[in-house]
Coordinates of C-alpha atoms in Angstrom, one line a residue:
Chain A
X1 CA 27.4 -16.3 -32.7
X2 CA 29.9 -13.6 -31.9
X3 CA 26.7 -11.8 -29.8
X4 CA 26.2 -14.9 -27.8
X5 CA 30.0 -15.2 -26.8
X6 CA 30.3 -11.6 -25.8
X7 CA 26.5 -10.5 -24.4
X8 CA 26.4 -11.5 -20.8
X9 CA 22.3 -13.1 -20.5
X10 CA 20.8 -10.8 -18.1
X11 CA 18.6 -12.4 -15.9
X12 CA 14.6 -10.7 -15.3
X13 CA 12.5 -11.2 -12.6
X14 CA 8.6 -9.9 -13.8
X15 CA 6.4 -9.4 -10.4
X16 CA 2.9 -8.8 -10.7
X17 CA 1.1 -6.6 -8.0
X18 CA -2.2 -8.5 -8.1
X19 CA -2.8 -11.8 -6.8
X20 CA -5.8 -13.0 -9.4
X21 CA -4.9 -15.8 -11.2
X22 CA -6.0 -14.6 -14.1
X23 CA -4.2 -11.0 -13.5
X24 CA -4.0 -9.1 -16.4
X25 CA -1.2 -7.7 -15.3
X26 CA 0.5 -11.2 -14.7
X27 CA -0.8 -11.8 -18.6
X28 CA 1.1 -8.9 -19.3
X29 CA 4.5 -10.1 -18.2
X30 CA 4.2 -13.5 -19.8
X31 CA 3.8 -11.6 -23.0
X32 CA 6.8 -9.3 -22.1
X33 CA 8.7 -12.7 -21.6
X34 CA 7.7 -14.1 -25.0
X35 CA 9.0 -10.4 -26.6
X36 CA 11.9 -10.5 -24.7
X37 CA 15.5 -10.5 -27.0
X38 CA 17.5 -13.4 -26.7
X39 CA 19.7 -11.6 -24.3
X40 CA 17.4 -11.2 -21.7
X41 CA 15.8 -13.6 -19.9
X42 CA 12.4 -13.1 -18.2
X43 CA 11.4 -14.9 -15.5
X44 CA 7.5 -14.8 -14.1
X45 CA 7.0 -14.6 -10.1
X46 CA 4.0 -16.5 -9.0
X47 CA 4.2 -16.5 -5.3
X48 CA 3.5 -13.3 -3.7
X49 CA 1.2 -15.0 -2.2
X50 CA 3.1 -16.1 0.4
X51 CA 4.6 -13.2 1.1
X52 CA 2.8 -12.1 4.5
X53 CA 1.6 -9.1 6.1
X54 CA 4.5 -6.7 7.4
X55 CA 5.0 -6.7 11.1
X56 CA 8.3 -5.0 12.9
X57 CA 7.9 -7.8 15.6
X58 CA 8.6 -10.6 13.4
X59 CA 11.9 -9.1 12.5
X60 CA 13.0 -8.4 15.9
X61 CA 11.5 -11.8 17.6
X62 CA 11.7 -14.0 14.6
X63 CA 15.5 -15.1 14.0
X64 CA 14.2 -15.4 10.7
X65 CA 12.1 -13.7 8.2
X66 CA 9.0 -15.5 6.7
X67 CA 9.8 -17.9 3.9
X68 CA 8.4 -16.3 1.6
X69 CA 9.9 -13.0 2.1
X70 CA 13.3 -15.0 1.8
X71 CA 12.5 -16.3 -1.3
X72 CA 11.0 -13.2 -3.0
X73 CA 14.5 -11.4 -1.4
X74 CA 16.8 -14.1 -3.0
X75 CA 15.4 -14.1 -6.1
X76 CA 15.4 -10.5 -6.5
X77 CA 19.6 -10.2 -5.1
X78 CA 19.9 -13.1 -7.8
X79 CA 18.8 -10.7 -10.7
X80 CA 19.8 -8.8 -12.7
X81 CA 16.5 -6.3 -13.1
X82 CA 12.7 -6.6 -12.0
X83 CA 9.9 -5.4 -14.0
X84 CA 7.0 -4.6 -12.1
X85 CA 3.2 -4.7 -13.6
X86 CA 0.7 -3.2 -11.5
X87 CA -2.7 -2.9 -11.2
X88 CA -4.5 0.1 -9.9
X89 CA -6.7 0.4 -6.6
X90 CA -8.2 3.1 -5.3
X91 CA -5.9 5.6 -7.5
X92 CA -2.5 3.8 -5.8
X93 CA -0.8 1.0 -5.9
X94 CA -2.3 -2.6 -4.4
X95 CA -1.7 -3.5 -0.9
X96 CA -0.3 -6.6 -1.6
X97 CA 2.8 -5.2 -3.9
X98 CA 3.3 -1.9 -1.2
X99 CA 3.3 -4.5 1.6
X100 CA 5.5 -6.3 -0.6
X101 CA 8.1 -3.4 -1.3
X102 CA 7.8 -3.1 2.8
X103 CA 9.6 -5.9 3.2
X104 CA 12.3 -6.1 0.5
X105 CA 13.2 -2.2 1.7
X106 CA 14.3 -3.3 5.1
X107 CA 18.1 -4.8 5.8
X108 CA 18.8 -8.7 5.4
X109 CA 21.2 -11.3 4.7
X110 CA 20.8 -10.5 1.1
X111 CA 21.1 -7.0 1.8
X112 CA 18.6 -4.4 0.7
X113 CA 17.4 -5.9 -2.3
X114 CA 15.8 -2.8 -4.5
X115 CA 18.9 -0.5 -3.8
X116 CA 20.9 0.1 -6.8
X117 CA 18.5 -2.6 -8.5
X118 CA 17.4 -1.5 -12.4
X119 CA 13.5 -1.8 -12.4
X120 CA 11.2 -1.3 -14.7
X121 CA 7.2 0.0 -14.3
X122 CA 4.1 -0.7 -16.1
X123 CA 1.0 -1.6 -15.6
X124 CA -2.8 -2.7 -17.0
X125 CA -6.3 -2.3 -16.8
X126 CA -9.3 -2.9 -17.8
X127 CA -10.2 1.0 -17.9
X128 CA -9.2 3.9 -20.0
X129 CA -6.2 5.0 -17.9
X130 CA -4.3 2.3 -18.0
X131 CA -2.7 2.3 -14.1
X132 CA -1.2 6.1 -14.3
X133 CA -2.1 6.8 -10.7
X134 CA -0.4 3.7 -9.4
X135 CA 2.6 3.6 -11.7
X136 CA 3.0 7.1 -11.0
X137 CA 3.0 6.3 -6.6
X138 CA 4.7 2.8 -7.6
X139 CA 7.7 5.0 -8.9
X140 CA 7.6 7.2 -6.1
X141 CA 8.0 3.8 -3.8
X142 CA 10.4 2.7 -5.6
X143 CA 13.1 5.9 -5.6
X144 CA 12.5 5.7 -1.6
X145 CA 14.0 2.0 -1.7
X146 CA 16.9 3.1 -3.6
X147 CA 16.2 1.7 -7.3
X148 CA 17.3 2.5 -10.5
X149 CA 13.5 2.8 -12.1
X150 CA 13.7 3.2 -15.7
X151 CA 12.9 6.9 -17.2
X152 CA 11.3 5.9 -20.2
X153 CA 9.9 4.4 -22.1
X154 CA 6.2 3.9 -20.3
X155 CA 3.8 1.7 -20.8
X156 CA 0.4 2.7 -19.5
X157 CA -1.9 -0.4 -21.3
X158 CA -5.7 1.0 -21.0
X159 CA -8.8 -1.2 -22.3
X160 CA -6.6 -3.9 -21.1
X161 CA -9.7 -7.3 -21.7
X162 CA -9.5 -5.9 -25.5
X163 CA -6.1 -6.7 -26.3
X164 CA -5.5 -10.5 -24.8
X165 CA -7.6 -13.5 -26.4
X166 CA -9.6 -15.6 -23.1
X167 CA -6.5 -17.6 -23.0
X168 CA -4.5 -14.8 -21.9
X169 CA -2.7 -14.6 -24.7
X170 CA -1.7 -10.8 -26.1
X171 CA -3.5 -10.5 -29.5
X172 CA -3.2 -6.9 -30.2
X173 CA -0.4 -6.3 -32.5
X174 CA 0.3 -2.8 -31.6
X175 CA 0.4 -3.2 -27.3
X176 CA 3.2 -5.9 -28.3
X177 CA 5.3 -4.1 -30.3
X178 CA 4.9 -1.5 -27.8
X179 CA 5.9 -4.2 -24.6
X180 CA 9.0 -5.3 -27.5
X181 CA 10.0 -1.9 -27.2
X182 CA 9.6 -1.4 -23.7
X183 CA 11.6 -4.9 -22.7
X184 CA 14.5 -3.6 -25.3
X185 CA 14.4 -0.4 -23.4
X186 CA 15.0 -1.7 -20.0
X187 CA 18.0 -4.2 -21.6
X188 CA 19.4 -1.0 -22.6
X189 CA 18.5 0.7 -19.0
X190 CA 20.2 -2.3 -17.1
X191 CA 23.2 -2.2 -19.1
X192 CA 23.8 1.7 -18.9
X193 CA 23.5 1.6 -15.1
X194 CA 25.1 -1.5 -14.6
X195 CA 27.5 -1.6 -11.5
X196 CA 31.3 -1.2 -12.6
X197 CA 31.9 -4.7 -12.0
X198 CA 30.0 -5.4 -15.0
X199 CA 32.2 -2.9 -17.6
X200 CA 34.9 -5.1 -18.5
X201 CA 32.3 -7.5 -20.2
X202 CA 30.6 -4.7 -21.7
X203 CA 33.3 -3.3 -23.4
X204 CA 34.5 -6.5 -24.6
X205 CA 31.0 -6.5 -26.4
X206 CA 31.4 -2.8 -27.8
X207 CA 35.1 -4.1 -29.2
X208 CA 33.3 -7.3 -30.6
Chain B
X1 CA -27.8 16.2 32.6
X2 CA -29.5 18.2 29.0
X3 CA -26.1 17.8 27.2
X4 CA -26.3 13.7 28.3
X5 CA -30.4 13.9 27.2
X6 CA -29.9 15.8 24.1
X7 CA -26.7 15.2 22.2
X8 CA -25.9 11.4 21.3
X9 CA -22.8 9.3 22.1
X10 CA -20.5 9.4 18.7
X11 CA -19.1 5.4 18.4
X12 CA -15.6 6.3 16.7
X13 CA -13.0 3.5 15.4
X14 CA -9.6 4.1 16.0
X15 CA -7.7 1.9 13.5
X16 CA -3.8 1.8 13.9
X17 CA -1.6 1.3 10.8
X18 CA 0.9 -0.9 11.6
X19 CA 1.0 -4.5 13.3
X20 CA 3.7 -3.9 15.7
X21 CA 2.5 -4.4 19.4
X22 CA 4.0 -1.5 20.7
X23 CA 3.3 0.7 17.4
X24 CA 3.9 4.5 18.5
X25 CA 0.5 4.8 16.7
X26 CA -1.5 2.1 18.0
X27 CA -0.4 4.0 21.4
X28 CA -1.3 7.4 19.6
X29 CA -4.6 6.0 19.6
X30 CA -4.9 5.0 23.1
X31 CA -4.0 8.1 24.0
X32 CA -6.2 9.9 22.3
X33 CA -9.2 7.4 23.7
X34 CA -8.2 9.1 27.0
X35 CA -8.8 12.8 25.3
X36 CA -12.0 11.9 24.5
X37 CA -15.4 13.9 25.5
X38 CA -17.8 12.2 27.5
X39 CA -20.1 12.5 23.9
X40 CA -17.8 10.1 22.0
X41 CA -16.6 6.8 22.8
X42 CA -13.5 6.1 20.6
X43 CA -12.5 2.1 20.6
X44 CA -9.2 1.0 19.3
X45 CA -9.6 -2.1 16.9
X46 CA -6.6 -4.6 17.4
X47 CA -7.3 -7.2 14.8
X48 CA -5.8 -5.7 11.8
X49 CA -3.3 -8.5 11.4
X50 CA -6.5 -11.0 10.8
X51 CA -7.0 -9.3 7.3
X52 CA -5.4 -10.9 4.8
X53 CA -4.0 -10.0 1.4
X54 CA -6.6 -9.1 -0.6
X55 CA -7.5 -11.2 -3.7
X56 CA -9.7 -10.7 -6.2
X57 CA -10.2 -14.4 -6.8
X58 CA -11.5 -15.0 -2.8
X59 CA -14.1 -12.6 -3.9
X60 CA -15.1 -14.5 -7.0
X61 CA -14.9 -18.0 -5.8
X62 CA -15.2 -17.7 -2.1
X63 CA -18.8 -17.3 -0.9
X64 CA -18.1 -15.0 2.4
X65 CA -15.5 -12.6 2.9
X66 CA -12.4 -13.5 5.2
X67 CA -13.4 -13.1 9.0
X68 CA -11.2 -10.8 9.6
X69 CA -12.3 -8.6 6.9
X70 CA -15.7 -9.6 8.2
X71 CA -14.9 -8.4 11.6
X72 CA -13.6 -5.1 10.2
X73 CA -16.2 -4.0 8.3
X74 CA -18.9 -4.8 10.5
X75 CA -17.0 -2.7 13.4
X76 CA -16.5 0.6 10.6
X77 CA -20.4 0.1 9.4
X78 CA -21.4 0.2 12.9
X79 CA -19.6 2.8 14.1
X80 CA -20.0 6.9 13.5
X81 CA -16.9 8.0 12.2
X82 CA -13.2 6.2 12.4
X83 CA -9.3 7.5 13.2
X84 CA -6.4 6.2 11.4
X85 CA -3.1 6.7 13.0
X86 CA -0.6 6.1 10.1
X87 CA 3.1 5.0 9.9
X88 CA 5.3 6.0 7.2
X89 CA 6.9 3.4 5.6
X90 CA 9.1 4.3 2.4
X91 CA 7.4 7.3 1.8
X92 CA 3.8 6.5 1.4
X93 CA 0.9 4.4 3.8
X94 CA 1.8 0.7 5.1
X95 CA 1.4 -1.9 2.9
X96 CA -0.7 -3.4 5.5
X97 CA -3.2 -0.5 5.7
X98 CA -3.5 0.1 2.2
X99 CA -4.1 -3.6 1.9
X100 CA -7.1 -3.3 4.9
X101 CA -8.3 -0.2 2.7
X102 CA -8.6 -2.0 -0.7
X103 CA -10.7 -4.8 0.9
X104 CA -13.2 -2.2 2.7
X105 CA -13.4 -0.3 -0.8
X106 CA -15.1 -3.4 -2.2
X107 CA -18.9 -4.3 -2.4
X108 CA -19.9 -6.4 0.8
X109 CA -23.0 -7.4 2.5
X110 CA -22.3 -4.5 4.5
X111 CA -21.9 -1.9 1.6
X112 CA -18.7 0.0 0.9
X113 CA -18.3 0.8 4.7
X114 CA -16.2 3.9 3.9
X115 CA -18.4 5.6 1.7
X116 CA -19.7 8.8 2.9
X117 CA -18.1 8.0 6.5
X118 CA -16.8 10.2 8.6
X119 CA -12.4 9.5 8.8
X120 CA -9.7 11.7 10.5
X121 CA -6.1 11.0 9.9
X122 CA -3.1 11.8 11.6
X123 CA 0.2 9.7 12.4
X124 CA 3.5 9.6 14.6
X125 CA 6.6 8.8 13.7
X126 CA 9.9 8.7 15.7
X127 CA 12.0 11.1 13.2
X128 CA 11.2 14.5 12.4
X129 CA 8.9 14.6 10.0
X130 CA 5.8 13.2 11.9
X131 CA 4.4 11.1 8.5
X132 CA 3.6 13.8 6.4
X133 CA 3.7 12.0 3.1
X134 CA 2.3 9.1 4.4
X135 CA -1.1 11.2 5.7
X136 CA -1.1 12.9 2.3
X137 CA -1.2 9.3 0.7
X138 CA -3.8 8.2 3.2
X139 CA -5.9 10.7 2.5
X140 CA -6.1 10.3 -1.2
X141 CA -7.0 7.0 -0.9
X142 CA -9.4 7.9 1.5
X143 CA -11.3 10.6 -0.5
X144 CA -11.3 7.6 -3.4
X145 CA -13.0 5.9 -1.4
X146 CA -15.7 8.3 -1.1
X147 CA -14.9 9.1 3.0
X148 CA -15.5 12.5 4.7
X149 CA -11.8 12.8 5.8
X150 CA -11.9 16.1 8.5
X151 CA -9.8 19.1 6.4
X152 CA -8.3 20.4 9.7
X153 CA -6.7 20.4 12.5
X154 CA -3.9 18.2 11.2
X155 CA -1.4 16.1 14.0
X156 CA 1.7 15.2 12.4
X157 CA 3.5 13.6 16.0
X158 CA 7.6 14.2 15.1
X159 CA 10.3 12.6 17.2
X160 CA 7.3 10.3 19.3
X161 CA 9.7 8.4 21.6
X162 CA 10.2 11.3 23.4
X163 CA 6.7 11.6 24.1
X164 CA 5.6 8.8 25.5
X165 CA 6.7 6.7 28.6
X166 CA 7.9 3.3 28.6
X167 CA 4.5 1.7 29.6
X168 CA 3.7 3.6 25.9
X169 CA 1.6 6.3 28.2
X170 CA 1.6 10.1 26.7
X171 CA 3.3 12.2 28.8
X172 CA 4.0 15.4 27.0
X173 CA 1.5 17.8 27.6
X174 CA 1.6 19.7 24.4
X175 CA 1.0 17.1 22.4
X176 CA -1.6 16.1 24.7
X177 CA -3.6 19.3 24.1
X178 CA -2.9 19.1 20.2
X179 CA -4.5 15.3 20.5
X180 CA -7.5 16.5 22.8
X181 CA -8.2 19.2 20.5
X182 CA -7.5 17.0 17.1
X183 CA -10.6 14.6 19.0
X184 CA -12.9 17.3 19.9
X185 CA -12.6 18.4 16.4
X186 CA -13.8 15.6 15.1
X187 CA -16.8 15.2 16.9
X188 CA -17.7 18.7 15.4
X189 CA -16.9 17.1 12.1
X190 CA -19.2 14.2 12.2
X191 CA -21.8 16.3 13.6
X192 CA -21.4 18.5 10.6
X193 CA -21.4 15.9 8.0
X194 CA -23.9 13.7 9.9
X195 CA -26.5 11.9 7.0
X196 CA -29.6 13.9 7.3
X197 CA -31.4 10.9 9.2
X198 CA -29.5 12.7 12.4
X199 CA -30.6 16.1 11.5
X200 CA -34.1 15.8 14.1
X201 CA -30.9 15.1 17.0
X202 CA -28.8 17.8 15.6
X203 CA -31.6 20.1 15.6
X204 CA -33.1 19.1 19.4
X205 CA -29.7 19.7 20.8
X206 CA -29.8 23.1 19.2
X207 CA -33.0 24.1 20.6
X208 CA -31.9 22.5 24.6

């Protein structure tokens, strides 16, 4: 009980890079949520969709940006870290997420949303090498926008279509302990590079 | 009059990589349209904003590709080679043109349209670094795709709002040169990587 009283809940968003409804990398993150400790909270981002293509006019001519954009920005400012699953095309990252990333790296009401921002990468596929390419340019992205991307551990999930059942559901005993320890890890990340506003809470924990 | 008989008009795309109207690229481009040789007929494709994200599932369940992606690959498959003129944003390509790129790496009625064709890259940018990384990107993506992207001459345009005019005309003369030359180059490269069903052409040309 003591844990509950003196463990602030951090708060997760999971955003996939594909737009497939049965994205294995969206499959992914629902399994990270169901791993997650009961100190964080993972929520899953569905509507990239509606995110649209980047254009400098719309921000200079539009006085405001798309709703979509808004509520991808918002929901990022409102949490606490984002975890990122990609896919890999054409040895990079997807359009759709860079396009993405486009957007939340410009200036807004909500500020720049990735800077100082703990994230976390990983990624699926259905091949042997498991997104290295793309996490590896995703990172890259990332550092440009100002994030805190999370070292280690990685999670690079090859052969991807062997290790969920057709539901979606993550079967494979050994991915999920690996996605357990990879969801710990970034609890750990967010709470070592949390902003100084967040220390008196954590040392009450560490007194607790 | 021989050189009009004997050596064929080259059809090039010029595709711009960002949506903004008055893009420094998109005006790269119709600069370089005015470099051209008489022997190649360079066309700057405006549409890019009709492609939309790209989505695994319209491929699956739709049965016809997006107009706009459509309209793009018909233009590349008809045309000889094609010139993208990149931005840099964060780093790395547009999340637009990557996003154009993954739908024209896909299986269509019209083949993968940028397999073994002809591509030349180069970019402006208005700081002083004239898109380096993003070109670098580009072209990895490119050469996944199974493209001829031209080695050399590279055209990394630094500091571009000093080189054009308000009307978005080129007015420095260096950079004029570089472009004419960056063009000319290119016709020599798709006449050296021209698919052998050219060679009779190639070879009358020679002989004139």
């Amino acid at each position: 009980m003591s844990t509950t009283l003196t463990t602030p809940v951090r708060h997760v968003l999971c955003l996939a890079g594909s737009l497939r409804r049965d994205s294995r990398n969206r499959r992914l993150l629902r399994a990270a949520a169901t791993q997650a400790p009961a100190t964080l909270n993972l929520v899953v981002y569905d509507s990239l969709s509606t995110v649209p293509l980047f254009d400098e006019d719309l921000e200079q001519y539009e006085p405001t940006a798309p709703a979509g954009v808004q509520a991808l920005r918002m929901a990022i400012a409102r949490a606490d870290g984002l975890i990122i699953a990609t896919p890999e095309y054409n040895h990079a990252i997807p359009g759709v997420l860079k396009n993405a990333l486009d957007w939340l790296s410009r200036e807004s009401p909500q500020g720049e949303v990735l800077l100082e921002k703990p994230v976390a990468v990983l990624g699926a596929s259905s091949g042997p090498w498991g997104t290295r390419l793309a996490q590896a340019s995703l990172r890259q992205v990332l550092h440009t926008c100002g994030a805190l991307v999370m070292p280690t551990p990685t999670l690079f999930m090859a052969n991807a279509d062997t290790r969920f059942d057709p539901d979606g559901t993550l079967t494979d005993l050994a991915a999920a302990q690996s996605l357990q320890r990879f969801v710990q890890a970034f609890g750990q990340w967010m709470e070592r590079v949390a902003p100084a506003a967040a220390e008196p809470q954590a040392a009450a924990a560490a007194l607790s």
